[in-house]
Amino acid sequence: MSKEWPLWEIFIRSQNGMSHRHMGSLHAPDAETAIRNARDVYTRRAEGVSIWVAKAADITASSPSDKGPLYEPSESKVYRHPTFFDIPDEVGAM
Amino acid sequence: MYAQMVKSTGLGVKSRDEMSPEEARFQDRIDAGDKIEPKDWMPEGYRATLIRQIAQHAHSEVVGQLPEGNWITRAPTLERKAILLAKVQDEAGHGLYLYCAAETLGVSRDELTEALLSGEMKYSSIFNYPTLSWADIGAVGWLVDGAAIMNQVPLQRTSYGPYSRAMIRICKEESFHQRQGFDIMMKMANGTEAQRRMAQDAVNRFWYPSLMMFGPSDKDSVHSAQSMAWKIKINTNDELRQKFVDQTVPQAHYLGLTIPDEALAFNEDTGHWDYSEPDWSEFYAVLKGNGPCNDERMAARKTAWDDGQWVRDGLLAHAEKRAHRTAAE
């Protein structure tokens, strides 16, 4: 088997005003070809107006075992949510 | 189904007592309807079964292009040709979504392709039948894609995130495939006497192979029991086959075509159509490589792979050379 084309992760903006969203991955020899292939694989029915490609090997991801420690601070600080505070009804919408 | 007789661990579903703490936690997540994502801990059997199943499905999408590709140059009108081209291109896309899902489990697409070409991995039995007339293209869309949809719709809820996402994309596109097939069948069934005969002949040849797509009854299979506990299989083969028959028989009646089964009858008690089982010895023979087109299909895949090698190598060499040049500047 000869050397495999690198894997690219594909992100597509479905319409202006929306963020790019991860759609999947594909193999391509370089970034330009990855964009052309992404058009054929992921936008055959006008699903996108803009494509980003990133080499899968260049993406650093958090590890699932970090789930507890990494997100703990957000779980223990309930006062960050507006519903933590009781505002009397007579004050009106806030 | 595009994945047939996928082997799981073969050991049956473990009881809670037999599970390690990790396995029990994993099963709890599945039971709670949680999705498993690539970097999550998973039992080796779950990973291996998914790789076999997703890859077999991907190979089927890719090999499935061949019987239809046979008619691209011979489609009766330019419009039909453009539609068929779009459909065949979709099949390539579906193969790629699935390879991409399989790759998140730690195999590469090239490895999977090599496993197909070496005969270690299989594709669906249905693609080993020839497409002899234009009506066959209608029958493939209506019956074959119709049978595939039966299985793919529930798999959108499968426990493995990337597989589920691939299935959602595929299902969106698959209904175009089935409708274009039915549209061809309507045209043929309401056409000249010769066209109607072709339509009937296509149904005669594709009916039983379509029923075989779901695989033999697996109500006692240890493999299916494990896959269902892991939610990588949602329904039994018999459930899906019955659903397909119930859906398809009235459509055949609408077309004025006859299903080639004298035992076919509506059962008032069950509310389902009773039908004859396909010849399972034929199914096993086709899986073993003795179907009408097995050799032709594998030869076509091998030629495409071998003849494409210089292109893959050349493009990669060019990309590396350019990257070095940019780095040097």
PDB file of C-alpha atoms in Angstrom, chain B residues 62-224:
ATOM      1  CA  VAL B  62     -19.407   2.133  -3.540  1.00  0.00           C
ATOM      2  CA  VAL B  63     -19.933  -1.234  -5.273  1.00  0.00           C
ATOM      3  CA  GLY B  64     -23.603  -0.253  -5.682  1.00  0.00           C
ATOM      4  CA  GLN B  65     -22.519   2.366  -8.183  1.00  0.00           C
ATOM      5  CA  LEU B  66     -21.501  -0.348 -10.644  1.00  0.00           C
ATOM      6  CA  PRO B  67     -24.877  -1.885 -11.618  1.00  0.00           C
ATOM      7  CA  GLU B  68     -26.337   1.603 -12.069  1.00  0.00           C
ATOM      8  CA  GLY B  69     -23.276   3.030 -13.770  1.00  0.00           C
ATOM      9  CA  ASN B  70     -23.919   0.355 -16.390  1.00  0.00           C
ATOM     10  CA  TRP B  71     -26.883   2.444 -17.632  1.00  0.00           C
ATOM     11  CA  ILE B  72     -25.481   5.994 -17.499  1.00  0.00           C
ATOM     12  CA  THR B  73     -24.396   5.873 -21.146  1.00  0.00           C
ATOM     13  CA  ARG B  74     -27.625   4.144 -22.182  1.00  0.00           C
ATOM     14  CA  ALA B  75     -30.258   6.140 -20.296  1.00  0.00           C
ATOM     15  CA  PRO B  76     -33.248   6.777 -22.591  1.00  0.00           C
ATOM     16  CA  THR B  77     -33.172  10.588 -22.388  1.00  0.00           C
ATOM     17  CA  LEU B  78     -30.688  13.294 -21.458  1.00  0.00           C
ATOM     18  CA  GLU B  79     -32.768  14.150 -18.394  1.00  0.00           C
ATOM     19  CA  ARG B  80     -32.820  10.530 -17.189  1.00  0.00           C
ATOM     20  CA  LYS B  81     -29.076  10.385 -17.744  1.00  0.00           C
ATOM     21  CA  ALA B  82     -28.464  13.524 -15.666  1.00  0.00           C
ATOM     22  CA  ILE B  83     -30.692  12.177 -12.885  1.00  0.00           C
ATOM     23  CA  LEU B  84     -28.946   8.807 -12.864  1.00  0.00           C
ATOM     24  CA  LEU B  85     -25.539  10.513 -12.790  1.00  0.00           C
ATOM     25  CA  ALA B  86     -26.646  12.536  -9.757  1.00  0.00           C
ATOM     26  CA  LYS B  87     -27.894   9.404  -8.068  1.00  0.00           C
ATOM     27  CA  VAL B  88     -24.688   7.472  -8.682  1.00  0.00           C
ATOM     28  CA  GLN B  89     -22.696  10.457  -7.410  1.00  0.00           C
ATOM     29  CA  ASP B  90     -24.808  10.366  -4.234  1.00  0.00           C
ATOM     30  CA  GLU B  91     -23.866   6.708  -3.731  1.00  0.00           C
ATOM     31  CA  ALA B  92     -20.187   7.667  -3.860  1.00  0.00           C
ATOM     32  CA  GLY B  93     -20.945  10.386  -1.311  1.00  0.00           C
ATOM     33  CA  HIS B  94     -22.754   7.940   0.956  1.00  0.00           C
ATOM     34  CA  GLY B  95     -19.740   5.634   0.806  1.00  0.00           C
ATOM     35  CA  LEU B  96     -17.509   8.541   1.830  1.00  0.00           C
ATOM     36  CA  TYR B  97     -19.735   9.611   4.769  1.00  0.00           C
ATOM     37  CA  LEU B  98     -19.572   6.046   6.039  1.00  0.00           C
ATOM     38  CA  TYR B  99     -15.828   5.577   5.551  1.00  0.00           C
ATOM     39  CA  CYS B 100     -15.410   8.842   7.438  1.00  0.00           C
ATOM     40  CA  ALA B 101     -17.533   7.471  10.314  1.00  0.00           C
ATOM     41  CA  ALA B 102     -15.521   4.216  10.337  1.00  0.00           C
ATOM     42  CA  GLU B 103     -12.243   6.142  10.403  1.00  0.00           C
ATOM     43  CA  THR B 104     -13.191   7.721  13.736  1.00  0.00           C
ATOM     44  CA  LEU B 105     -12.879   4.190  15.182  1.00  0.00           C
ATOM     45  CA  GLY B 106      -9.199   3.927  14.366  1.00  0.00           C
ATOM     46  CA  VAL B 107      -9.019   2.357  10.901  1.00  0.00           C
ATOM     47  CA  SER B 108      -8.092   4.134   7.695  1.00  0.00           C
ATOM     48  CA  ARG B 109     -10.105   4.216   4.492  1.00  0.00           C
ATOM     49  CA  ASP B 110      -7.286   2.659   2.505  1.00  0.00           C
ATOM     50  CA  GLU B 111      -7.090  -0.235   4.968  1.00  0.00           C
ATOM     51  CA  LEU B 112     -10.819  -0.823   4.548  1.00  0.00           C
ATOM     52  CA  THR B 113     -10.527  -0.701   0.761  1.00  0.00           C
ATOM     53  CA  GLU B 114      -7.686  -3.218   0.871  1.00  0.00           C
ATOM     54  CA  ALA B 115      -9.834  -5.464   3.098  1.00  0.00           C
ATOM     55  CA  LEU B 116     -12.638  -5.343   0.527  1.00  0.00           C
ATOM     56  CA  LEU B 117     -10.286  -6.156  -2.338  1.00  0.00           C
ATOM     57  CA  SER B 118      -8.688  -9.056  -0.475  1.00  0.00           C
ATOM     58  CA  GLY B 119     -12.141 -10.545   0.111  1.00  0.00           C
ATOM     59  CA  GLU B 120     -11.804 -10.204   3.881  1.00  0.00           C
ATOM     60  CA  MET B 121     -14.714  -7.735   3.959  1.00  0.00           C
ATOM     61  CA  LYS B 122     -18.009  -8.035   2.102  1.00  0.00           C
ATOM     62  CA  TYR B 123     -20.580  -5.796   0.436  1.00  0.00           C
ATOM     63  CA  SER B 124     -24.326  -6.405   0.117  1.00  0.00           C
ATOM     64  CA  SER B 125     -25.382  -9.496  -1.842  1.00  0.00           C
ATOM     65  CA  ILE B 126     -27.797  -7.398  -3.922  1.00  0.00           C
ATOM     66  CA  PHE B 127     -25.082  -5.797  -6.035  1.00  0.00           C
ATOM     67  CA  ASN B 128     -24.040  -9.144  -7.456  1.00  0.00           C
ATOM     68  CA  TYR B 129     -27.117  -9.180  -9.684  1.00  0.00           C
ATOM     69  CA  PRO B 130     -26.964  -7.682 -13.184  1.00  0.00           C
ATOM     70  CA  THR B 131     -29.012  -4.723 -14.477  1.00  0.00           C
ATOM     71  CA  LEU B 132     -30.206  -6.085 -17.812  1.00  0.00           C
ATOM     72  CA  SER B 133     -32.732  -3.474 -18.949  1.00  0.00           C
ATOM     73  CA  TRP B 134     -33.612   0.151 -18.212  1.00  0.00           C
ATOM     74  CA  ALA B 135     -36.504  -1.065 -16.066  1.00  0.00           C
ATOM     75  CA  ASP B 136     -33.899  -2.626 -13.756  1.00  0.00           C
ATOM     76  CA  ILE B 137     -32.719   0.881 -12.886  1.00  0.00           C
ATOM     77  CA  GLY B 138     -36.297   1.641 -11.841  1.00  0.00           C
ATOM     78  CA  ALA B 139     -36.482  -1.577  -9.823  1.00  0.00           C
ATOM     79  CA  VAL B 140     -33.150  -0.870  -8.134  1.00  0.00           C
ATOM     80  CA  GLY B 141     -34.321   2.564  -6.994  1.00  0.00           C
ATOM     81  CA  TRP B 142     -37.780   1.429  -5.960  1.00  0.00           C
ATOM     82  CA  LEU B 143     -36.998  -1.964  -4.392  1.00  0.00           C
ATOM     83  CA  VAL B 144     -33.307  -1.954  -3.506  1.00  0.00           C
ATOM     84  CA  ASP B 145     -33.160   1.605  -2.207  1.00  0.00           C
ATOM     85  CA  GLY B 146     -36.583   1.048  -0.644  1.00  0.00           C
ATOM     86  CA  ALA B 147     -35.220  -1.937   1.281  1.00  0.00           C
ATOM     87  CA  ALA B 148     -32.114   0.016   2.273  1.00  0.00           C
ATOM     88  CA  ILE B 149     -34.217   2.890   3.620  1.00  0.00           C
ATOM     89  CA  MET B 150     -36.158   0.484   5.874  1.00  0.00           C
ATOM     90  CA  ASN B 151     -32.935  -0.233   7.680  1.00  0.00           C
ATOM     91  CA  GLN B 152     -31.302   3.167   7.475  1.00  0.00           C
ATOM     92  CA  VAL B 153     -34.154   5.167   8.973  1.00  0.00           C
ATOM     93  CA  PRO B 154     -33.990   3.434  12.394  1.00  0.00           C
ATOM     94  CA  LEU B 155     -30.170   3.525  12.270  1.00  0.00           C
ATOM     95  CA  GLN B 156     -30.341   7.316  12.475  1.00  0.00           C
ATOM     96  CA  ARG B 157     -30.911   6.633  16.196  1.00  0.00           C
ATOM     97  CA  THR B 158     -27.893   4.341  16.548  1.00  0.00           C
ATOM     98  CA  SER B 159     -25.717   4.793  19.642  1.00  0.00           C
ATOM     99  CA  TYR B 160     -22.526   5.786  17.823  1.00  0.00           C
ATOM    100  CA  GLY B 161     -22.558   9.530  17.076  1.00  0.00           C
ATOM    101  CA  PRO B 162     -20.584   9.645  13.797  1.00  0.00           C
ATOM    102  CA  TYR B 163     -22.569   6.674  12.383  1.00  0.00           C
ATOM    103  CA  SER B 164     -25.847   8.289  13.365  1.00  0.00           C
ATOM    104  CA  ARG B 165     -24.856  11.585  11.720  1.00  0.00           C
ATOM    105  CA  ALA B 166     -23.840   9.781   8.519  1.00  0.00           C
ATOM    106  CA  MET B 167     -27.191   7.971   8.488  1.00  0.00           C
ATOM    107  CA  ILE B 168     -29.113  11.225   8.892  1.00  0.00           C
ATOM    108  CA  ARG B 169     -27.387  12.700   5.846  1.00  0.00           C
ATOM    109  CA  ILE B 170     -27.877   9.511   3.857  1.00  0.00           C
ATOM    110  CA  CYS B 171     -31.588   9.229   4.647  1.00  0.00           C
ATOM    111  CA  LYS B 172     -32.189  12.798   3.498  1.00  0.00           C
ATOM    112  CA  GLU B 173     -30.819  11.892   0.084  1.00  0.00           C
ATOM    113  CA  GLU B 174     -32.096   8.344  -0.141  1.00  0.00           C
ATOM    114  CA  SER B 175     -35.740   9.255  -0.641  1.00  0.00           C
ATOM    115  CA  PHE B 176     -34.777  11.002  -3.902  1.00  0.00           C
ATOM    116  CA  HIS B 177     -33.330   7.664  -4.991  1.00  0.00           C
ATOM    117  CA  GLN B 178     -36.427   5.666  -4.235  1.00  0.00           C
ATOM    118  CA  ARG B 179     -38.733   8.190  -5.856  1.00  0.00           C
ATOM    119  CA  GLN B 180     -36.687   8.378  -9.055  1.00  0.00           C
ATOM    120  CA  GLY B 181     -36.884   4.572  -9.223  1.00  0.00           C
ATOM    121  CA  PHE B 182     -40.634   4.544  -8.738  1.00  0.00           C
ATOM    122  CA  ASP B 183     -40.959   7.287 -11.363  1.00  0.00           C
ATOM    123  CA  ILE B 184     -39.139   5.085 -13.877  1.00  0.00           C
ATOM    124  CA  MET B 185     -41.395   2.136 -12.943  1.00  0.00           C
ATOM    125  CA  MET B 186     -44.550   4.244 -13.425  1.00  0.00           C
ATOM    126  CA  LYS B 187     -43.374   5.312 -16.877  1.00  0.00           C
ATOM    127  CA  MET B 188     -42.527   1.749 -17.876  1.00  0.00           C
ATOM    128  CA  ALA B 189     -45.619   0.134 -16.342  1.00  0.00           C
ATOM    129  CA  ASN B 190     -47.894   2.596 -18.127  1.00  0.00           C
ATOM    130  CA  GLY B 191     -45.916   2.527 -21.384  1.00  0.00           C
ATOM    131  CA  THR B 192     -46.057   0.217 -24.373  1.00  0.00           C
ATOM    132  CA  GLU B 193     -46.642  -3.497 -23.953  1.00  0.00           C
ATOM    133  CA  ALA B 194     -42.910  -4.127 -24.378  1.00  0.00           C
ATOM    134  CA  GLN B 195     -42.077  -1.582 -21.650  1.00  0.00           C
ATOM    135  CA  ARG B 196     -44.635  -3.108 -19.288  1.00  0.00           C
ATOM    136  CA  ARG B 197     -43.101  -6.525 -19.887  1.00  0.00           C
ATOM    137  CA  MET B 198     -39.653  -5.143 -19.057  1.00  0.00           C
ATOM    138  CA  ALA B 199     -41.004  -3.622 -15.832  1.00  0.00           C
ATOM    139  CA  GLN B 200     -42.593  -6.938 -14.813  1.00  0.00           C
ATOM    140  CA  ASP B 201     -39.435  -8.824 -15.696  1.00  0.00           C
ATOM    141  CA  ALA B 202     -37.384  -6.461 -13.519  1.00  0.00           C
ATOM    142  CA  VAL B 203     -39.731  -7.023 -10.549  1.00  0.00           C
ATOM    143  CA  ASN B 204     -39.553 -10.784 -11.123  1.00  0.00           C
ATOM    144  CA  ARG B 205     -35.764 -10.740 -10.933  1.00  0.00           C
ATOM    145  CA  PHE B 206     -35.299  -8.174  -8.137  1.00  0.00           C
ATOM    146  CA  TRP B 207     -38.063  -9.177  -5.699  1.00  0.00           C
ATOM    147  CA  TYR B 208     -36.364 -12.057  -3.906  1.00  0.00           C
ATOM    148  CA  PRO B 209     -32.845 -10.571  -3.976  1.00  0.00           C
ATOM    149  CA  SER B 210     -34.402  -7.459  -2.345  1.00  0.00           C
ATOM    150  CA  LEU B 211     -35.934  -9.613   0.406  1.00  0.00           C
ATOM    151  CA  MET B 212     -32.514 -11.213   0.903  1.00  0.00           C
ATOM    152  CA  MET B 213     -30.983  -7.802   1.572  1.00  0.00           C
ATOM    153  CA  PHE B 214     -32.326  -7.942   5.132  1.00  0.00           C
ATOM    154  CA  GLY B 215     -30.421 -11.173   5.755  1.00  0.00           C
ATOM    155  CA  PRO B 216     -31.775 -14.452   7.099  1.00  0.00           C
ATOM    156  CA  SER B 217     -33.912 -14.502  10.229  1.00  0.00           C
ATOM    157  CA  ASP B 218     -31.775 -13.445  13.175  1.00  0.00           C
ATOM    158  CA  LYS B 219     -34.226 -13.900  16.006  1.00  0.00           C
ATOM    159  CA  ASP B 220     -31.889 -16.467  17.587  1.00  0.00           C
ATOM    160  CA  SER B 221     -28.583 -14.867  16.575  1.00  0.00           C
ATOM    161  CA  VAL B 222     -26.126 -14.053  19.386  1.00  0.00           C
ATOM    162  CA  HIS B 223     -24.516 -11.503  17.096  1.00  0.00           C
ATOM    163  CA  SER B 224     -27.750  -9.594  16.547  1.00  0.00           C
TER     164      SER B 224
END
